PDB file of C-alpha atoms in Angstrom:
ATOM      1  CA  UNK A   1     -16.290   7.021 -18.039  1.00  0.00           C
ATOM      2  CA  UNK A   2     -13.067   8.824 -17.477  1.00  0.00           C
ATOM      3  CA  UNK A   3     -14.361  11.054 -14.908  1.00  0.00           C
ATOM      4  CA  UNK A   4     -16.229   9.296 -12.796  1.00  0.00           C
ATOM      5  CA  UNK A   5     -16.276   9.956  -8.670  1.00  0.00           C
ATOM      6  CA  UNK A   6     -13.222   7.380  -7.767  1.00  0.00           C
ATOM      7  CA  UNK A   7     -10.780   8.663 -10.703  1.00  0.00           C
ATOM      8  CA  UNK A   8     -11.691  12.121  -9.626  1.00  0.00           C
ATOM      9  CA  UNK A   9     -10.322  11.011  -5.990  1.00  0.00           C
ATOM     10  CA  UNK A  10      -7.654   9.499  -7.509  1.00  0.00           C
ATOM     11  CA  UNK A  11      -6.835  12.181  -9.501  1.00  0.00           C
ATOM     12  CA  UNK A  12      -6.944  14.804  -6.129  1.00  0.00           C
ATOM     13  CA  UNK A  13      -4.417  12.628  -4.377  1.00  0.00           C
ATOM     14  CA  UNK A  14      -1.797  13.053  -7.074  1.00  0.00           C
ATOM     15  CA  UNK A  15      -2.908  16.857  -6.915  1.00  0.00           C
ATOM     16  CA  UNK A  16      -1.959  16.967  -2.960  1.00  0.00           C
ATOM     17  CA  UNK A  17       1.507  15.506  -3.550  1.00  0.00           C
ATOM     18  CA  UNK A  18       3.040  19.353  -4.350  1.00  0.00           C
ATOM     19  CA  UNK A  19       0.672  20.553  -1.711  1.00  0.00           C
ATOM     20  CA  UNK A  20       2.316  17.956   0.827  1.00  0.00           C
ATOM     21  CA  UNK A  21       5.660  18.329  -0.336  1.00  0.00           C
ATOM     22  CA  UNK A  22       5.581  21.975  -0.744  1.00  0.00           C
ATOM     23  CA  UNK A  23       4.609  22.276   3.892  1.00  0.00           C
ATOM     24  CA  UNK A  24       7.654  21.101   4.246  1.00  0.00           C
ATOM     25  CA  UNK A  25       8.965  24.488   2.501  1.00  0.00           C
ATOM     26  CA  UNK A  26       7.058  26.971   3.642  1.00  0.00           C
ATOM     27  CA  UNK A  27       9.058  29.862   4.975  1.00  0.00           C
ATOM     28  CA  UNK A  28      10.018  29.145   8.797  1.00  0.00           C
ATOM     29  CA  UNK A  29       8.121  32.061  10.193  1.00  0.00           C
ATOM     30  CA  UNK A  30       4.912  31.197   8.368  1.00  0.00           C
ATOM     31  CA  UNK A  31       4.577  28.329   9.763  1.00  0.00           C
ATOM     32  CA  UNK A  32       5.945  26.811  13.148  1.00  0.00           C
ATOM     33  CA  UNK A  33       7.657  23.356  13.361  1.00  0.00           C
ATOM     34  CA  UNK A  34       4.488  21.231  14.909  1.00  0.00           C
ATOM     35  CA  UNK A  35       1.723  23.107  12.384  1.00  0.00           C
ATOM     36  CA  UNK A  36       4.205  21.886   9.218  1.00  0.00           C
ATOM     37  CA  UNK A  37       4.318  18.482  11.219  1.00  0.00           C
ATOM     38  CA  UNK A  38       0.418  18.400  11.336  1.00  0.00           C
ATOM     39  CA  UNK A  39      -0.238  19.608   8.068  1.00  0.00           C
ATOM     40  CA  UNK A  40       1.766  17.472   6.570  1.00  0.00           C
ATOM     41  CA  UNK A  41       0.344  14.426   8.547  1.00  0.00           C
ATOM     42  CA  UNK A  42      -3.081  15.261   7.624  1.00  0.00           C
ATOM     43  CA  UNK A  43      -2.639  15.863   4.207  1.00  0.00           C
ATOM     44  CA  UNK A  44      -1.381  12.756   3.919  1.00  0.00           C
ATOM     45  CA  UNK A  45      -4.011  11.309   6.008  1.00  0.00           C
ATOM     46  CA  UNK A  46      -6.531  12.658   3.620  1.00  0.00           C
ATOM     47  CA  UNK A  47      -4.588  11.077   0.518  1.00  0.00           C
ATOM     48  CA  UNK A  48      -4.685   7.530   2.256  1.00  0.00           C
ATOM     49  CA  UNK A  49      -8.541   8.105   3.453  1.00  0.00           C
ATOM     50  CA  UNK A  50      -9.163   8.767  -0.479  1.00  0.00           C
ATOM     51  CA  UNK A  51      -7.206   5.540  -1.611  1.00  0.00           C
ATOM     52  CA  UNK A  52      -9.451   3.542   0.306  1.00  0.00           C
ATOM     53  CA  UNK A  53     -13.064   5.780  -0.707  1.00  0.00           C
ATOM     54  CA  UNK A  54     -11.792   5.586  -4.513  1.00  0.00           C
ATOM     55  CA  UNK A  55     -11.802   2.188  -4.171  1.00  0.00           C
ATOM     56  CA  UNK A  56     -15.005   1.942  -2.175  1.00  0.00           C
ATOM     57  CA  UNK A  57     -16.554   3.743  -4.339  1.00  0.00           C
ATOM     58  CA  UNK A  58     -15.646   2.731  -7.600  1.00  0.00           C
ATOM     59  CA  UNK A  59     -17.473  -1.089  -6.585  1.00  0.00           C
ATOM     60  CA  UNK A  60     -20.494   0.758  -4.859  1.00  0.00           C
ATOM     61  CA  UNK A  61     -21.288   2.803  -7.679  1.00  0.00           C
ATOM     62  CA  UNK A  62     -20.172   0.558 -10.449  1.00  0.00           C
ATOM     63  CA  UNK A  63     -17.803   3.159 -12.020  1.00  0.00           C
ATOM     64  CA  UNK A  64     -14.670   0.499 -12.057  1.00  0.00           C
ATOM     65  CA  UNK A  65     -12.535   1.649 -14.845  1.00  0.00           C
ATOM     66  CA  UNK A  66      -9.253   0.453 -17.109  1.00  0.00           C
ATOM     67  CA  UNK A  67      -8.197   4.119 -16.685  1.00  0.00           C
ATOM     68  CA  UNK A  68      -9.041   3.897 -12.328  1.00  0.00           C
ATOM     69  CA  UNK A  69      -6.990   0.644 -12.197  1.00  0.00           C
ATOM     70  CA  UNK A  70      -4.190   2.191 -13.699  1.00  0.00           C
ATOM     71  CA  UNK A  71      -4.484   5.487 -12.016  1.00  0.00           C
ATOM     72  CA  UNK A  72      -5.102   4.154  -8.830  1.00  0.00           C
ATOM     73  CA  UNK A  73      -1.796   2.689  -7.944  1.00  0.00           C
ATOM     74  CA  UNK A  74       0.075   5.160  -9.573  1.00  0.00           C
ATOM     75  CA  UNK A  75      -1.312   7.615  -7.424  1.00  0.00           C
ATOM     76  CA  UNK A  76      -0.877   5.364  -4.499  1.00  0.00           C
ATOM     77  CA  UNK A  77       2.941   5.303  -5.179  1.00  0.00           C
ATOM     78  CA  UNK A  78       3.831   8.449  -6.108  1.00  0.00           C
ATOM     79  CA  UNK A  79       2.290   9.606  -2.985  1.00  0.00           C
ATOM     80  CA  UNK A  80       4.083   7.318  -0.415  1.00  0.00           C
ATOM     81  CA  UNK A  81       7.526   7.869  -2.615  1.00  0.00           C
ATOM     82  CA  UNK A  82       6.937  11.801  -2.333  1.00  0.00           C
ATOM     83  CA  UNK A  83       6.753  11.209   1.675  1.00  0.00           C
ATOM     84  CA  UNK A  84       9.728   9.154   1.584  1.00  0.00           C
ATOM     85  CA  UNK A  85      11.977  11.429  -0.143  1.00  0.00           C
ATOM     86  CA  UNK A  86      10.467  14.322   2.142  1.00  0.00           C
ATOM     87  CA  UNK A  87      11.230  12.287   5.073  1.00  0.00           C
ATOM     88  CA  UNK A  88      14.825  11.504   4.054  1.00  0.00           C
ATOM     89  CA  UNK A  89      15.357  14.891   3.180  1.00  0.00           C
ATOM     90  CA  UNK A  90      14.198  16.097   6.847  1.00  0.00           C
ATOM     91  CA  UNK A  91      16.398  13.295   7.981  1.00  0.00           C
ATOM     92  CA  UNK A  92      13.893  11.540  10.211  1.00  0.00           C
ATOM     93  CA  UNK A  93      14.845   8.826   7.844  1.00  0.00           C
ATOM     94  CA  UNK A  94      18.494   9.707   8.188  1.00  0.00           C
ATOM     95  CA  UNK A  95      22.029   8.270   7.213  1.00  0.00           C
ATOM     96  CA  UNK A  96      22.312   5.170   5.609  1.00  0.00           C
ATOM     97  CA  UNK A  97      19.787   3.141   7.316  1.00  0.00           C
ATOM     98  CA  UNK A  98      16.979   5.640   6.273  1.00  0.00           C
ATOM     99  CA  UNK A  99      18.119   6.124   2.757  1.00  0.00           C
ATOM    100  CA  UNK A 100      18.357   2.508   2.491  1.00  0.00           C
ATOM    101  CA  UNK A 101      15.072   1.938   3.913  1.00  0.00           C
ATOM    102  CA  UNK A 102      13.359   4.794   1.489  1.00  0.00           C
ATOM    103  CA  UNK A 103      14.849   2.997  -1.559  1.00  0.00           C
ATOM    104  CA  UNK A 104      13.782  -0.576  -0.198  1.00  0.00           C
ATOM    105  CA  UNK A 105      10.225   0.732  -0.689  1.00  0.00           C
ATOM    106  CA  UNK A 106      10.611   2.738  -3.532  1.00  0.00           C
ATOM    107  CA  UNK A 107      12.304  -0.106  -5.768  1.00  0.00           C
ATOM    108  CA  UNK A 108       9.494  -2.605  -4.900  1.00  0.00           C
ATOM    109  CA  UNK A 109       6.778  -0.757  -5.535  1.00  0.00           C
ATOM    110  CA  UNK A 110       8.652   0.173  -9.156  1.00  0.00           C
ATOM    111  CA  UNK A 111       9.720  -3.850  -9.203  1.00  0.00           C
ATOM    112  CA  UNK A 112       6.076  -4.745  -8.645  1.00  0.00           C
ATOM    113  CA  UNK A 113       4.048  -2.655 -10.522  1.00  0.00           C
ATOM    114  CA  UNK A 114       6.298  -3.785 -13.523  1.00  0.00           C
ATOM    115  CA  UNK A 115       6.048  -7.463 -12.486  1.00  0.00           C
ATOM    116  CA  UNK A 116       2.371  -6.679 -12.553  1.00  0.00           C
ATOM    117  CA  UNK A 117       1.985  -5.013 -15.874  1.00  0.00           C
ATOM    118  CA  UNK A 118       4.848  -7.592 -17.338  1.00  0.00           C
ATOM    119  CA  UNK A 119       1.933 -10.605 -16.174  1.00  0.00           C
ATOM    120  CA  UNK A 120      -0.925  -8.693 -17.228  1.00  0.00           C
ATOM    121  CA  UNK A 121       0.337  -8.656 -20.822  1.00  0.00           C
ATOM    122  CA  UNK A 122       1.130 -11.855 -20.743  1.00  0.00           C
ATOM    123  CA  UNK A 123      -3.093 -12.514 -19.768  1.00  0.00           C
ATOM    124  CA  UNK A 124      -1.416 -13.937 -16.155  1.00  0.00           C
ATOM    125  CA  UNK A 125      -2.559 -10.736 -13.904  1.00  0.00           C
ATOM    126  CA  UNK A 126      -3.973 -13.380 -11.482  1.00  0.00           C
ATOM    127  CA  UNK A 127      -0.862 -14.848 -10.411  1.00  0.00           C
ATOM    128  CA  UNK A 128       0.489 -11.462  -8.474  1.00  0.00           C
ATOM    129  CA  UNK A 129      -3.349 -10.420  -7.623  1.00  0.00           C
ATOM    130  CA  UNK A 130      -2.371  -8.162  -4.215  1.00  0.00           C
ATOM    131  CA  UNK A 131      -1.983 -11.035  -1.201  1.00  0.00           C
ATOM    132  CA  UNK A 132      -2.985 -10.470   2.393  1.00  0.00           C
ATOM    133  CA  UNK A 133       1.020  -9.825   3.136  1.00  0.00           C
ATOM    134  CA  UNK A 134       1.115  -7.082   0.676  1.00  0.00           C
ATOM    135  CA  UNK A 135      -1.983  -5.323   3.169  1.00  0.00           C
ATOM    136  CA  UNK A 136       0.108  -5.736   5.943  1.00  0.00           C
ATOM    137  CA  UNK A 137       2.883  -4.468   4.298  1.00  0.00           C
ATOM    138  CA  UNK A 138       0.923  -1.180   3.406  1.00  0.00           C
ATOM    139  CA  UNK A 139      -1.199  -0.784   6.807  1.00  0.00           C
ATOM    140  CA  UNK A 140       2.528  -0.917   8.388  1.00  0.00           C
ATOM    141  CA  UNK A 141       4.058   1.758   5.713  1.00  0.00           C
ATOM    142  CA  UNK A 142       1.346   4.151   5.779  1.00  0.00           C
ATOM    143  CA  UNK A 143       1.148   4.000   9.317  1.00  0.00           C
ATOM    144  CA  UNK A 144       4.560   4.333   9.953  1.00  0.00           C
ATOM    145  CA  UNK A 145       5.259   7.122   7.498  1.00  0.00           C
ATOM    146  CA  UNK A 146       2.044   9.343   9.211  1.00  0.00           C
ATOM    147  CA  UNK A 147       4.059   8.747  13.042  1.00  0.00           C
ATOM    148  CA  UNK A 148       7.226   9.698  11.218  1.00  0.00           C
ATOM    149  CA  UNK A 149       5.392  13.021   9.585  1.00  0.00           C
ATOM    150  CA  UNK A 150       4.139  14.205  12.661  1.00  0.00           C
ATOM    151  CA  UNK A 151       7.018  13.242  14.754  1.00  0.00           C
ATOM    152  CA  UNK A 152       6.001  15.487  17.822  1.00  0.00           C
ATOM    153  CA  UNK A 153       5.241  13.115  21.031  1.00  0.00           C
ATOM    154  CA  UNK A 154       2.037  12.963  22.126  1.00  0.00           C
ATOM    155  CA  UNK A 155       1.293  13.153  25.814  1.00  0.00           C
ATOM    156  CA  UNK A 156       3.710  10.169  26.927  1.00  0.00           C
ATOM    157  CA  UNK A 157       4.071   8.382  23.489  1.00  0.00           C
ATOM    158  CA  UNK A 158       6.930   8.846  21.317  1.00  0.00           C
ATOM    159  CA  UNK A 159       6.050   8.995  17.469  1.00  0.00           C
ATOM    160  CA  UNK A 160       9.200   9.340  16.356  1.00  0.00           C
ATOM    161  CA  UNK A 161      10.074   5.631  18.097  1.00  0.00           C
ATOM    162  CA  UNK A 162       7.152   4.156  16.845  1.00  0.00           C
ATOM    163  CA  UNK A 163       7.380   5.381  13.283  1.00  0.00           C
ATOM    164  CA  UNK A 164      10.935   4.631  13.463  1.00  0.00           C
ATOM    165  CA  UNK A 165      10.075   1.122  14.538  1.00  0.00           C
ATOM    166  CA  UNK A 166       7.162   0.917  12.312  1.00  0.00           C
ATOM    167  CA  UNK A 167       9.396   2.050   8.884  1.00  0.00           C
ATOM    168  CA  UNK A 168      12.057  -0.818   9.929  1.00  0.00           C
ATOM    169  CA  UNK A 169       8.949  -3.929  10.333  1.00  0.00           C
ATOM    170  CA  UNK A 170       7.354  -2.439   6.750  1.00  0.00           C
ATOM    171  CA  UNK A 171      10.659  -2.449   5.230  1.00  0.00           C
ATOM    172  CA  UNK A 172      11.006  -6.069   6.197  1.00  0.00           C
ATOM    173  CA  UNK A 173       7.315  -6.940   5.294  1.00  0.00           C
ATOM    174  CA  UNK A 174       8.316  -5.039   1.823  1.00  0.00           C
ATOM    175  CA  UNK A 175      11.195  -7.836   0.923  1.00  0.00           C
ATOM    176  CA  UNK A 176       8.951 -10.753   2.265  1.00  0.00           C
ATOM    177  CA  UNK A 177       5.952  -9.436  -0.265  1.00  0.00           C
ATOM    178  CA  UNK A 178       7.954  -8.916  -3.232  1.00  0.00           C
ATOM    179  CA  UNK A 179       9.979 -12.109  -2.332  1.00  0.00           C
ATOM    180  CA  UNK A 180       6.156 -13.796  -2.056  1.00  0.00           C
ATOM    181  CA  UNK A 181       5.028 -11.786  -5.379  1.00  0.00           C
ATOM    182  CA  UNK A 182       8.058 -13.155  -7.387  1.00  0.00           C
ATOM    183  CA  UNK A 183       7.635 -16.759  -6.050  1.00  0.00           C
ATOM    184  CA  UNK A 184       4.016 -16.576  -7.478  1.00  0.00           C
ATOM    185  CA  UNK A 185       5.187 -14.937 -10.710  1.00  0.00           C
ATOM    186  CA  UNK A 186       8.286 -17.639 -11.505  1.00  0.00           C
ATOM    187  CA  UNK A 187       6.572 -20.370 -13.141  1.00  0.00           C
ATOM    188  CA  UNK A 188       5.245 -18.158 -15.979  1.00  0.00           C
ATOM    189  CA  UNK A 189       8.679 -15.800 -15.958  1.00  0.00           C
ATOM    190  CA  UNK A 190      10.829 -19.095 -16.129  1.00  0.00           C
ATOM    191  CA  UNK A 191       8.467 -19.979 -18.897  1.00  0.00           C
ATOM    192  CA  UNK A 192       8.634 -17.181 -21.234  1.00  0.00           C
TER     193      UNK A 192
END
């Protein structure tokens, strides 16, 4: 079934992504500084909470799909690249270091999804099945990128070092997974 509950959340999150990008443009006096900060983080928030129920969902209620499994990380990218090019464009990824950082993410998740499809039509999905690194990469991205979104301190903690120290360990964690995802791919690339 195309339409099922979990492609219908999947299908939502890629309907936010001009809803979170478009916060960031609302006219100044609309909206102050900290509400575009929280909007923005929650919106997100609510994208990542419905990557995880799609998923969830799609096993509870036996509704798994060809269509969902394709979907699903499309979705899952295009979100977290829209929040990257926001954030660069806000500068609280800024000069070199963030741009560099954005791209880092960006061209793995491009590199890997290809990788992916590339071993899937060769009947070798298995080989670059997500590993537990590739987790930790994400729970340090999505993290990281919701700090850097709402950037206001809170009480005594400072977001905007922890999401700026957060972006720098997932960018690291993204080269060790894709290094990790072409290791396990090799054999059958070198073979082809």
């Amino acid at each position: 079934m195309l339409w099922n509950i979990p492609n219908s959340l999947t299908m939502l999150r890629i309907l936010l992504i001009p809803v979170f990008v478009g916060i960031f443009y609302l006219p100044v006096d609309m909206l102050p500084k900290h509400w575009v900060n929280l909007s923005a983080t929650l919106v997100f928030a609510f994208a990542a909470v419905t990557d995880w129920l799609d998923g969830y969902l799609a096993r509870a209620l036996n509704q798994t799909s060809s269509f969902g499994a394709f979907l699903d990380p499309v979705a899952d990218k295009l979100m977290v690249a829209a929040a990257l090019i926001v954030l660069v464009e806000i500068q609280r990824l800024n000069g070199l270091w963030g741009a560099s950082i954005a791209l880092i993410i960006i061209g793995r998740e491009i590199a890997i999804s290809a990788l992916r499809e590339w071993m899937a039509g060769a009947g070798e999905r298995g080989s670059v099945a997500v590993a537990f690194i590739g987790k930790v990469k994400t729970a340090a991205q999505m993290t990281a990128i919701l700090f850097l979104l709402y950037y206001d301190p809170i009480g005594a903690i400072n977001v905007k070092f922890i999401g700026e120290i957060l972006i720098a360990i997932a960018a690291i964690l993204t080269l060790l997974s894709m290094a990790y995802y072409l290791k396990a791919a090799w054999p059958r690339i070198s073979l082809k």
